[in-house]
Coordinates of C-alpha atoms in Angstrom, one line a residue:
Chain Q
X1 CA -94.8 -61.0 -50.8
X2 CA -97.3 -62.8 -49.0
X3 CA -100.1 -65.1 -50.6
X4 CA -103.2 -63.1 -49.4
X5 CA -100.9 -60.2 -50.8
X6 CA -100.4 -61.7 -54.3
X7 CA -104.6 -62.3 -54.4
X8 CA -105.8 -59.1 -53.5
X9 CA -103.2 -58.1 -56.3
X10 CA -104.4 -60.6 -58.7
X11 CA -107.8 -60.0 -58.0
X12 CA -107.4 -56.4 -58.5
X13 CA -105.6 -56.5 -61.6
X14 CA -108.4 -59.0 -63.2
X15 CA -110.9 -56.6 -62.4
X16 CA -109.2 -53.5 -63.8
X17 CA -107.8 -54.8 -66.7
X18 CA -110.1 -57.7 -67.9
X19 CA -113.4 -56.7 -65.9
X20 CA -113.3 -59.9 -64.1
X21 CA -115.2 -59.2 -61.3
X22 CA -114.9 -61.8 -57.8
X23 CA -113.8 -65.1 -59.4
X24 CA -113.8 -68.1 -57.1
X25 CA -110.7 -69.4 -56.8
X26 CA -111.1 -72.5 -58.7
X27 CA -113.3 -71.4 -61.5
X28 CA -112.1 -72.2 -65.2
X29 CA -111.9 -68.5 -66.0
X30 CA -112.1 -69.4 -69.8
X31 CA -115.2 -71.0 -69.4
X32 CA -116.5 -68.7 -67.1
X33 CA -115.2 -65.4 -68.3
X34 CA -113.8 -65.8 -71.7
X35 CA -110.1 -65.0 -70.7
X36 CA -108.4 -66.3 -73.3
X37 CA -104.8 -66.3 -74.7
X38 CA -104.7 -62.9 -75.1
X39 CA -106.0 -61.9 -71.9
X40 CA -102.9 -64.7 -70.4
X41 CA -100.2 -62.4 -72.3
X42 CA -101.5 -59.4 -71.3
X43 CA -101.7 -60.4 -67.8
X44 CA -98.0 -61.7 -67.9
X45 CA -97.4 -58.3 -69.0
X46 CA -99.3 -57.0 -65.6
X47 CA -97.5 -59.4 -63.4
X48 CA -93.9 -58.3 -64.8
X49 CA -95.1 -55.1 -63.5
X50 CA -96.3 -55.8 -60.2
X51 CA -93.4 -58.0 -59.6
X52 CA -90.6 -55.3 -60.9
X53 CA -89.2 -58.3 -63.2
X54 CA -88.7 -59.7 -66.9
X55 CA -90.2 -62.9 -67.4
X56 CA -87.9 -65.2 -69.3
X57 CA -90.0 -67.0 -72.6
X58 CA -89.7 -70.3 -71.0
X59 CA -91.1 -68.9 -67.9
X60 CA -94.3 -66.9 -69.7
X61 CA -94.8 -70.5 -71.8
X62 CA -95.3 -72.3 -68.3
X63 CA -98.3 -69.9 -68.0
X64 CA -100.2 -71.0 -70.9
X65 CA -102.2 -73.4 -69.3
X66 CA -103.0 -71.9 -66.5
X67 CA -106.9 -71.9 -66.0
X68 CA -108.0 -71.1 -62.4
X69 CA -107.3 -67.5 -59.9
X70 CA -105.8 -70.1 -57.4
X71 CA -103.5 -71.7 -60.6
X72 CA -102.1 -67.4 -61.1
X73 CA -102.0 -66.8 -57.6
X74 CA -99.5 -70.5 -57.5
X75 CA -97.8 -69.1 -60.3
X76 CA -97.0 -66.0 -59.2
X77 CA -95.7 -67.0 -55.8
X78 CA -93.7 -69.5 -57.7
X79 CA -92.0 -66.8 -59.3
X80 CA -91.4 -64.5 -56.2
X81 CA -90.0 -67.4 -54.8
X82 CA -87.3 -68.0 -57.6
X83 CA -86.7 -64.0 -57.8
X84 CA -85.6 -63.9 -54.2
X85 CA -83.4 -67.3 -53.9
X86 CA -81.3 -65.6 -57.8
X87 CA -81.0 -62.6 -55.0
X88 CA -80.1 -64.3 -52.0
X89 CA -77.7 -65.8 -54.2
X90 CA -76.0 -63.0 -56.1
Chain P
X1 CA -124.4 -72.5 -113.1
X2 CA -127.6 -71.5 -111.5
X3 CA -128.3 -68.1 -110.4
X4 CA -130.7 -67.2 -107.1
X5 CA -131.9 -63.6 -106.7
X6 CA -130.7 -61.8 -104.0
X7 CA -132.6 -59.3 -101.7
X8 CA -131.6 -56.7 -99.2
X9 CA -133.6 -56.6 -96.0
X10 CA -131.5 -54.8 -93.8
X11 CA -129.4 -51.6 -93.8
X12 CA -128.1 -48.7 -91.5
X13 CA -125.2 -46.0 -91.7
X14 CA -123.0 -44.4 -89.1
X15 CA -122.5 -41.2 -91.3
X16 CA -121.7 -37.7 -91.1
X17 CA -125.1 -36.8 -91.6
X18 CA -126.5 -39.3 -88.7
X19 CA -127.0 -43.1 -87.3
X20 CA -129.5 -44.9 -88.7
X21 CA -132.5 -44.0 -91.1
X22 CA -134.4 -41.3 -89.1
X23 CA -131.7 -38.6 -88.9
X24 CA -129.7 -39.3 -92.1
X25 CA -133.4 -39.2 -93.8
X26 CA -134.2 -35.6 -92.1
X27 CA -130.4 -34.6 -92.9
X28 CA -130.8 -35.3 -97.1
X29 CA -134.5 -33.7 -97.1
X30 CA -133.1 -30.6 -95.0
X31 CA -130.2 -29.7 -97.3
X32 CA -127.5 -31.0 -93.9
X33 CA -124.1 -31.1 -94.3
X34 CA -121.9 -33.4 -92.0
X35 CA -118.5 -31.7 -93.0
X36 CA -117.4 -29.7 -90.1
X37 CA -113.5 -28.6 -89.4
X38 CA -110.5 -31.0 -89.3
X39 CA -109.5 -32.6 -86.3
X40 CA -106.5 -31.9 -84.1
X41 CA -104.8 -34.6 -84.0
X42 CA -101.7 -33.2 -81.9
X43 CA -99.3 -34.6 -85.0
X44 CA -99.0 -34.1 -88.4
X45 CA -102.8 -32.0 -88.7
X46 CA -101.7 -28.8 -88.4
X47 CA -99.4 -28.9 -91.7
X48 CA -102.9 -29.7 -94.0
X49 CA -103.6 -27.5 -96.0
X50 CA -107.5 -28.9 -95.8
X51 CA -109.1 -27.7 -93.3
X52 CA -112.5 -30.1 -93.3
X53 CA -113.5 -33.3 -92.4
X54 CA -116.9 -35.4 -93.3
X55 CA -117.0 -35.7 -89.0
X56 CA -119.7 -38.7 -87.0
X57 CA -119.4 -35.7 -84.3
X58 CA -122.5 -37.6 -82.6
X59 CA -122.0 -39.7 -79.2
X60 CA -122.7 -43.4 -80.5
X61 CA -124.0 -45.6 -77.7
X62 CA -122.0 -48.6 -77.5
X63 CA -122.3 -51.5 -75.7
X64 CA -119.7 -54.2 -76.4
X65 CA -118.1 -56.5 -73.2
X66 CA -114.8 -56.2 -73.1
X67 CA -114.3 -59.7 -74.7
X68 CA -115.3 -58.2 -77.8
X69 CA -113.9 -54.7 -77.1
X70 CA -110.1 -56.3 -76.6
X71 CA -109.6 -57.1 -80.2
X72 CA -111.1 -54.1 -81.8
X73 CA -109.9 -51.0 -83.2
X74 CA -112.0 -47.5 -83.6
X75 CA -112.8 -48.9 -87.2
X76 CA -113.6 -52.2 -85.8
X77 CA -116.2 -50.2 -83.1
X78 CA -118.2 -48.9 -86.0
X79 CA -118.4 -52.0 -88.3
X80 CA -119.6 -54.2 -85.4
X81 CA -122.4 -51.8 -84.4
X82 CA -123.6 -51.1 -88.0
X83 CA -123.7 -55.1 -88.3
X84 CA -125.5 -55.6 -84.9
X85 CA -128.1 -53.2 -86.4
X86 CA -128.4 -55.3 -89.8
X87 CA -128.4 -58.3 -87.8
X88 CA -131.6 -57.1 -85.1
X89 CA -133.6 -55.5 -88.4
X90 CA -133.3 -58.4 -90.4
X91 CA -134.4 -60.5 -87.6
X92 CA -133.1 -64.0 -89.0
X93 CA -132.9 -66.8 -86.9
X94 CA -129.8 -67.9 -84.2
X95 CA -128.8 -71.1 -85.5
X96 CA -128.8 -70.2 -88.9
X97 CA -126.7 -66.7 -87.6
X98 CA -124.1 -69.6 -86.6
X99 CA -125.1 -72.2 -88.9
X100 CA -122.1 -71.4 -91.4
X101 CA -124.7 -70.2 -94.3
X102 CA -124.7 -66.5 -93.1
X103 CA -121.2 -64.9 -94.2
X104 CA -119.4 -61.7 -93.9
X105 CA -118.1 -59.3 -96.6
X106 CA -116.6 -56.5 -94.9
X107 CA -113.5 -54.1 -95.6
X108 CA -111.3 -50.9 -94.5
X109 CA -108.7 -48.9 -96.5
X110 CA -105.9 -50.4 -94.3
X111 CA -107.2 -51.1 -91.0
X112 CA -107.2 -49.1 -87.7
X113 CA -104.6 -46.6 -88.7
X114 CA -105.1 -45.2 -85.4
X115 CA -104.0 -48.5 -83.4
X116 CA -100.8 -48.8 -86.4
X117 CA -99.9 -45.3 -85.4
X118 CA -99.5 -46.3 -81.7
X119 CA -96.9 -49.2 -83.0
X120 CA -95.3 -47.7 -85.1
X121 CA -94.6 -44.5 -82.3
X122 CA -93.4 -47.7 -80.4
X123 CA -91.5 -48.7 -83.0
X124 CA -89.7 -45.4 -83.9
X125 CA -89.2 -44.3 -80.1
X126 CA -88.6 -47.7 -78.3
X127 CA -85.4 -47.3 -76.0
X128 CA -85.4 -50.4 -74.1
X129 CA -87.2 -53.9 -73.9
X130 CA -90.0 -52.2 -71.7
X131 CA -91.0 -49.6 -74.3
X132 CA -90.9 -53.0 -77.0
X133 CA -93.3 -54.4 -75.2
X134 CA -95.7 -51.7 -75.3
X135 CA -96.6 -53.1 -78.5
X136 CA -99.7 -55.1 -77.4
X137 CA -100.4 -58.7 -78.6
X138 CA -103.9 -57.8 -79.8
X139 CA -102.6 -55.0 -81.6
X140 CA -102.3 -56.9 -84.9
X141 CA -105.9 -58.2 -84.4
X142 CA -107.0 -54.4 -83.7
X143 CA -105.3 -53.3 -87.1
X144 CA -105.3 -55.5 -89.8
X145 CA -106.7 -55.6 -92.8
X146 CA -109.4 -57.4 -92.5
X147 CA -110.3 -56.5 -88.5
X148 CA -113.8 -55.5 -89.2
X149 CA -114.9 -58.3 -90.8
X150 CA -113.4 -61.0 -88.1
X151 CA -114.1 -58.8 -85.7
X152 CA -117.8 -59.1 -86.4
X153 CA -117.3 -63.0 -87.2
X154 CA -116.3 -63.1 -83.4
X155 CA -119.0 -60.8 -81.8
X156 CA -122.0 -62.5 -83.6
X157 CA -120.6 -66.8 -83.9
X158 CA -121.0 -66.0 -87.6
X159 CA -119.3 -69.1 -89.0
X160 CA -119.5 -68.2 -92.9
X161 CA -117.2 -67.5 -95.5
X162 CA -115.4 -64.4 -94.5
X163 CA -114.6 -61.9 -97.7
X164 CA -112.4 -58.9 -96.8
X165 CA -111.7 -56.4 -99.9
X166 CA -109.5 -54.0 -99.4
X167 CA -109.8 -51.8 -102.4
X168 CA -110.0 -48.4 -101.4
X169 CA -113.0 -46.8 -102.1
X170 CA -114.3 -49.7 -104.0
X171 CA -114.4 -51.5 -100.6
X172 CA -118.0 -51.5 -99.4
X173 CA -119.1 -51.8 -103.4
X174 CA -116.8 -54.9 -103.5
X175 CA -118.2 -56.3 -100.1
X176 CA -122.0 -55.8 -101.4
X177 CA -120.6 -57.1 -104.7
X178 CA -118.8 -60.2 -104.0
X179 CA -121.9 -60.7 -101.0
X180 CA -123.8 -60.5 -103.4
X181 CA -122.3 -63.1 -106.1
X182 CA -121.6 -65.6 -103.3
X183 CA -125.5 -65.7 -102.5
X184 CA -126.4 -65.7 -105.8
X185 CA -124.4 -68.5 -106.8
X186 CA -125.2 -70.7 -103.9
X187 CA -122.2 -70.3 -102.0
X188 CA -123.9 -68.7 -98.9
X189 CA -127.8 -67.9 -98.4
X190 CA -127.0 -64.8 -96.5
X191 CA -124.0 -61.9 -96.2
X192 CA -123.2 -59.3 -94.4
X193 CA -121.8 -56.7 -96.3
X194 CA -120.4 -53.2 -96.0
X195 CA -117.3 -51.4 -95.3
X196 CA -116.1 -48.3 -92.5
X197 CA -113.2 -46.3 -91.8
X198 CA -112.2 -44.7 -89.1
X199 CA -111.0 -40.9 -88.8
X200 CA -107.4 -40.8 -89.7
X201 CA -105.1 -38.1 -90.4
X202 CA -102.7 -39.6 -92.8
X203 CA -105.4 -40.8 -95.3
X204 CA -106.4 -36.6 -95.6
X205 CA -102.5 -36.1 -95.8
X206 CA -102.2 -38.2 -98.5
X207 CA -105.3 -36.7 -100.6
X208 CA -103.4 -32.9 -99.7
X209 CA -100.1 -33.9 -100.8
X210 CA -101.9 -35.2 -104.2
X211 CA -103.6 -31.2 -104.1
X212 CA -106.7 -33.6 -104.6
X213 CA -108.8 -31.7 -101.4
X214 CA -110.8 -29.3 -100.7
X215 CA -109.3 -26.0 -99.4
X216 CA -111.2 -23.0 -100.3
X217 CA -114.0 -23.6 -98.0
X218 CA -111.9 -24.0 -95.1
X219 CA -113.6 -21.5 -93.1
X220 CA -117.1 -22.9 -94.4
X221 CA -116.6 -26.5 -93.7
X222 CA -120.5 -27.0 -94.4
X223 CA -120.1 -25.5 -98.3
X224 CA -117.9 -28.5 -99.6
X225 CA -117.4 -31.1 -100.9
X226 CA -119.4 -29.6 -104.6
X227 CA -119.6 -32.2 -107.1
X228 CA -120.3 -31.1 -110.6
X229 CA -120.2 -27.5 -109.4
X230 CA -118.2 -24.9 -110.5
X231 CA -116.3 -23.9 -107.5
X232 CA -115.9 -27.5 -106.5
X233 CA -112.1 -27.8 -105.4
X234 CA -111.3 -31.5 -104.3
X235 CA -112.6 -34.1 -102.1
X236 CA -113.3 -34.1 -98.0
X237 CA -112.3 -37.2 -96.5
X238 CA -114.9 -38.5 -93.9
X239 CA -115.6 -41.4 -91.9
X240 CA -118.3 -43.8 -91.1
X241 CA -119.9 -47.0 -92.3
X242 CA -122.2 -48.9 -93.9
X243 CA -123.7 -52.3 -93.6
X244 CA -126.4 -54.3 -96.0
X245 CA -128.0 -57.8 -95.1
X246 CA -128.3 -59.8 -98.1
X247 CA -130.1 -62.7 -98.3
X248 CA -131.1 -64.8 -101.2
X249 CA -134.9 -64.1 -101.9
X250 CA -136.9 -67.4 -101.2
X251 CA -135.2 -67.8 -98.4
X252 CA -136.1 -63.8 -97.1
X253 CA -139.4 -64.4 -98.4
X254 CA -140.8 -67.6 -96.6
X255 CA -139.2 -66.5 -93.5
X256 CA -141.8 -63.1 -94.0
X257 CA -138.5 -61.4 -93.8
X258 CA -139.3 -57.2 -95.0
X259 CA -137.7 -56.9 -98.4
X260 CA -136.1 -53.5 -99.1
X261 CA -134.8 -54.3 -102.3
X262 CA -133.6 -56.6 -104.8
X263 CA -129.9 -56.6 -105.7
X264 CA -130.0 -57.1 -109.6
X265 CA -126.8 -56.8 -110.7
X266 CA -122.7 -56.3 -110.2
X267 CA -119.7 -55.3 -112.2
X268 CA -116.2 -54.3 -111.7
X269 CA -113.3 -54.1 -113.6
X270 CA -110.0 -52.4 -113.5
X271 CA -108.7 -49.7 -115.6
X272 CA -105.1 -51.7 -116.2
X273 CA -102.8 -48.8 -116.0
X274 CA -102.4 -45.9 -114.3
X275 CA -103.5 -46.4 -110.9
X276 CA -104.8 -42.7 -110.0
X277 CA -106.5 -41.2 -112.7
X278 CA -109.9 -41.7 -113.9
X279 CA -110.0 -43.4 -117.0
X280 CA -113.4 -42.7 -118.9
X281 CA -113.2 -46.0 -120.9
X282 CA -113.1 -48.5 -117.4
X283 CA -115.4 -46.4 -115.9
X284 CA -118.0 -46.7 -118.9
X285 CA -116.8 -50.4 -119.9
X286 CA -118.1 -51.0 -116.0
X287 CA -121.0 -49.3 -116.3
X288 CA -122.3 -51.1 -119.1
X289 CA -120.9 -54.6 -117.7
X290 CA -123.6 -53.4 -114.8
X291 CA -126.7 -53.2 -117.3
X292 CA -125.7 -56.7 -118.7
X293 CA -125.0 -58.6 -115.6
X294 CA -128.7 -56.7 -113.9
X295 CA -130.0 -57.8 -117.9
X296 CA -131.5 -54.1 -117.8
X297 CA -131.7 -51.5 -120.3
X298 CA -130.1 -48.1 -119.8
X299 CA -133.5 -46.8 -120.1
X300 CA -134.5 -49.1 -117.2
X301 CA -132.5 -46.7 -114.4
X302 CA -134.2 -43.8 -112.7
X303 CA -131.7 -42.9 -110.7
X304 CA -127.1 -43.0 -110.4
X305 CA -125.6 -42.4 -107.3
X306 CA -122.5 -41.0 -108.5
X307 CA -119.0 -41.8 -107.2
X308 CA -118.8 -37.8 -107.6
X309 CA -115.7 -36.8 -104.9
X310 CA -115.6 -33.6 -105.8
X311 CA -112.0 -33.4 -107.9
X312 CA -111.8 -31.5 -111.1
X313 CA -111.2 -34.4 -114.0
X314 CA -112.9 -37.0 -111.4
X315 CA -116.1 -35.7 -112.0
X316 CA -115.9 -34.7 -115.4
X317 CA -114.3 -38.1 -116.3
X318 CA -117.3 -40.2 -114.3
X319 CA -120.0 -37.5 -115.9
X320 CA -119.2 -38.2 -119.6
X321 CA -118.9 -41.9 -119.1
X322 CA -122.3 -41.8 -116.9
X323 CA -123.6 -39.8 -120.0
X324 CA -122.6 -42.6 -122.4
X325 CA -124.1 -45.2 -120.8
X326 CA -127.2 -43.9 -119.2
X327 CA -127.7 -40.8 -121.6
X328 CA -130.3 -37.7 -119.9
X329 CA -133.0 -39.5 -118.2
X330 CA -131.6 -41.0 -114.8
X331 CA -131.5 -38.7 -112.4
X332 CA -127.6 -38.5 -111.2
X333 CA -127.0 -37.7 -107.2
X334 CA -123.7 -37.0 -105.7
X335 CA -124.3 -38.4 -102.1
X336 CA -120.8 -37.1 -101.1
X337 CA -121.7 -33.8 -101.0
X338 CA -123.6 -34.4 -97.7
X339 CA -120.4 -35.8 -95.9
X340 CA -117.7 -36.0 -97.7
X341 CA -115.7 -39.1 -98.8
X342 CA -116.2 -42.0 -96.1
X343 CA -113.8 -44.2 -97.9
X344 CA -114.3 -47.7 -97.4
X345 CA -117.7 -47.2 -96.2
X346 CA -118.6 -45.0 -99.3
X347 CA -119.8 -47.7 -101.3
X348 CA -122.1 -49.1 -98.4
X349 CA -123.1 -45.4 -96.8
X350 CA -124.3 -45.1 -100.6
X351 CA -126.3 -47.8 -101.0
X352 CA -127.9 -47.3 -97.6
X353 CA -129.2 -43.9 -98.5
X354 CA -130.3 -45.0 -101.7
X355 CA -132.5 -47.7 -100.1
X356 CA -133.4 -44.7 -97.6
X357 CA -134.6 -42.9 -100.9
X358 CA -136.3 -46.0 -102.3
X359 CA -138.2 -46.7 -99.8
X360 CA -139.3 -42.6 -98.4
X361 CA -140.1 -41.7 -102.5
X362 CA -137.8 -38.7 -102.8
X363 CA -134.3 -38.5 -104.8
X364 CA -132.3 -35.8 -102.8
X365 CA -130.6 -33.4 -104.4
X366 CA -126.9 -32.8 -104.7
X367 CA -125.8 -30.5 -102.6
X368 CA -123.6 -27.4 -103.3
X369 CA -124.6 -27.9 -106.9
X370 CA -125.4 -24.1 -107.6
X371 CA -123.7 -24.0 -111.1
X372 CA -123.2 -26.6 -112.9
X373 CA -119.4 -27.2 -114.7
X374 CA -120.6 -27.5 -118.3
X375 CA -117.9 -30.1 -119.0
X376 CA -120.3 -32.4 -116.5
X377 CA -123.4 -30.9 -117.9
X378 CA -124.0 -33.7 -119.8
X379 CA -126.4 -35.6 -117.2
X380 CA -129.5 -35.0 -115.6
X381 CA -128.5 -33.3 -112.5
X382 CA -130.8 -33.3 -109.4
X383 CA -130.5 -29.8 -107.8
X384 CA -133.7 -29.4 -105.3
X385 CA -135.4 -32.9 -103.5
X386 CA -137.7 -34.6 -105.6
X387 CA -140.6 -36.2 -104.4
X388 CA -140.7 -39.3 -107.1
X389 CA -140.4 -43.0 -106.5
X390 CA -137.5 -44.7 -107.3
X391 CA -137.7 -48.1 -108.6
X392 CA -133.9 -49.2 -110.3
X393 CA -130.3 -47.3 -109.3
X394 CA -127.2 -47.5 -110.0
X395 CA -124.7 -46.8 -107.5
X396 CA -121.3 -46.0 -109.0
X397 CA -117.7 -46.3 -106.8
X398 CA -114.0 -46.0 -108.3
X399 CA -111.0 -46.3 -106.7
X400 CA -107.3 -45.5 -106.0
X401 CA -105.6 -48.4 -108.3
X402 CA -108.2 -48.2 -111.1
X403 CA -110.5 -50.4 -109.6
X404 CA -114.1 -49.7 -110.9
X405 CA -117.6 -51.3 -109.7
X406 CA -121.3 -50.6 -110.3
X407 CA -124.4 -52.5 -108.4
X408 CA -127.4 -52.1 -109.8
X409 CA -130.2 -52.1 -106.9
X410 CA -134.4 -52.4 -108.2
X411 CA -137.2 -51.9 -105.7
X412 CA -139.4 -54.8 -105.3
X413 CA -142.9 -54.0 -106.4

């Protein structure tokens, strides 16, 4: 999964789900939207299923102070990446 | 200790009967019932025996951002819109809104049974780890007790004391009670009170399974709930809510605020024993506890709204204590037999109307009330609209558990 793939899904979700509408990239989206805690556990909840995978606890606590669409979008490819090297090795 | 007087200048109702004080107005002067037929509910609905349901069958026009929608339950959804409407009448200013002297007393019978239901099918059903985590982590905040009442906390930065009573049917009457008590004491200089519930099956289950509701007018929803009457045959559960702004009177007054009433006294007690049936000496120990807090005589009330749900030894217990106290002059109103019984909100939805009354000069009449049971025949029934001011009432409100209250309201003059 590409970047510019993970974004448009991001972005998608964020608007379907939370009616976050066009963030820019770097924007606090607390401060700017009100997504809060709750909104963060929902989303892992999103990203689990767009990404076909179970988020371990220590995994979803990394995600708690993530503040910005670019900080997600990091996050997320951070994952994909560690999914597919457990693959490639199993 | 010293005591402040406390004044209502703000109220409005999502009832059966209508939003607000035009329609619900034009609903008690027409003779309008809100009761219409039980809802399917695609589970346990079918296997009531009671057939009717005090219904808000209206389209309510909501406008909440989804930062305030995500923690809030169908219960939640009418509490917050009945408190935006107190909020916008009464007017008072933004910073003291968040200021910390404006608090909330707000209640439900247990909730959003409807979001509980969800977790609980979760709960029962769930196979695997995906079906666990169906369970949503706002769910709690959607269903607990006190939902409404934080709920609204969140919505408006209100930064008071919070007071969530949980009582049953006593809710709302609590809410405007304890609200009341905190501003005349000093504690706050404003509250927020009232209570709503939310349609929900297992509440009417639990009322049919106690043969406490109303079945023989199954095919005429709009004939029943009949307090006092004859041919009454058990309660109609309903939904709705209420909400009061309460604010203590110099305050209300220098800020030109319109005064719709004067909040002069509160009382509740419990019956200390059996925890469903009416007990005539609570209820009348309660009632006079009301006079003396308000420092009124009997012969000082025009007008009871009666508890009144419409059960057999319900209304014949709260009629002979009613008579006790208050002898034949008040006139005595069953407001339930409009809608039915809105539970939480009762106590609130009660009050409202009564202001409605207060301030339009007419006492409605109870309706359904074609024969009177002669074992409740001991009050001054009100069986066709009245066109009379009213200028001190008593609104009565007992509850599952023995918990009794009466607030004592007086027009200001």
């Amino acid at each position: 999964m590409t970047r510019q793939e993970i974004e448009k899904e991001i972005r998608a979700v964020l608007l379907r789900e939370f009616e976050v509408e066009n963030p820019e990239p770097d924007v606090n989206l607390r401060e700017a939207y009100g997504f809060d805690s709750i909104d963060a556990i929902e989303l892992l909840l999103e990203i689990e299923r767009f990404l076909g995978t179970e988020l371990t606890q220590a995994e979803k606590k990394k995600a708690m102070d993530i503040r910005t669409l670019n900080q997600i979008i990091d996050y997320v490819e951070m994952l994909a990446h560690h999914r597919k090297n457990e693959a490639e090795k199993a | 200790m010293p005591q402040r007087r406390v004044v209502i200048t703000a109220a409005s109702a999502i009832s059966p009967i209508g939003h607000g004080r035009k329609p619900i107005v034009e609903s008690l002067v027409n003779g309008k019932s809100g009761v219409a037929a039980l809802r399917e509910d695609h589970l346990m609905s079918r296997f009531i025996h009671s057939r009717v349901y005090g219904t808000v069958g209206y389209p309510i026009a909501y406008d909440f951002s989804r930062q305030y929608r995500k923690t809030m339950g169908p219960v939640s959804y009418y509490a917050c819109q009945v408190a935006r409407e107190v909020l916008e009448q009464a007017g008072l200013p933004p910073d003291f809104v968040t200021g910390g002297r404006l608090g909330i007393a707000f209640g439900s019978i247990h909730g959003s049974p409807t979001v509980q239901r969800d977790i609980y099918r979760i709960f029962f059903e769930a196979k695997d780890k995906a079906t666990f985590q169906g369970i949503g982590a706002v769910d709690y905040l959607k269903s607990m007790v006190h939902t409404t009442a934080v709920n609204i906390s969140k919505m408006f930065g209100i930064t008071g004391r919070i007071i969530s009573s949980g009582t049953a049917c006593t809710t709302a009457s609590q809410s405007i009670g304890f609200g009341y008590e905190a501003v005349k004491y000093g504690l706050q200089d404003a509250m927020i009170c009232g209570g709503a519930d939310e349609y929900d099956t297992i509440t009417v289950a639990v009322f049919d399974n106690l043969l406490a509701c109303s079945t023989a007018f199954n095919d005429r929803p709009g004939e029943t709930p009949r307090p006092f009457d004859r041919a009454r045959d058990g309660l109609v559960v309903a939904e709705g809510a209420g909400a009061v702004m309460l604010e203590e009177y110099e305050f209300a007054r220098k800020r030109g605020a319109t005064i719709l009433a004067e909040v002069i006294g509160f009382a509740c007690n419990s019956n200390g024993g059996d925890l469903i049936l009416p007990n005539l000496d609570g209820i009348t120990k309660t009632l006079r506890l009301g006079l003396e807090n308000a420092q009124i005589n009997a012969s000082d009330v025009d007008l009871v709204s009666a508890h009144a749900t419409a059960t057999k030894m319900g209304d014949i217990i709260e009629a002979q204590a009613t008579g006790r106290v208050f002898g034949t002059q008040p006139r005595v109103v069953a407001l339930k037999s409009y809608m039915g019984h809105t539970m939480a909100a009762c106590g609130a939805v009660e009050t409202v109307l009564t202001i409605y009354m207060m301030q339009e000069g007419f006492i409605a009449p109870t309706l359904h009330l074609e024969e009177i049971d002669e074992r409740c025949a001991m009050i001054r029934h009100v069986q066709k609209l009245e066109e009379i001011p009213v200028k001190t009432a008593a609104i009565q409100n007992f509850a599952f558990g023995g918990v009794n209250t009466c607030l004592m309201i007086r027009k200001l003059t």
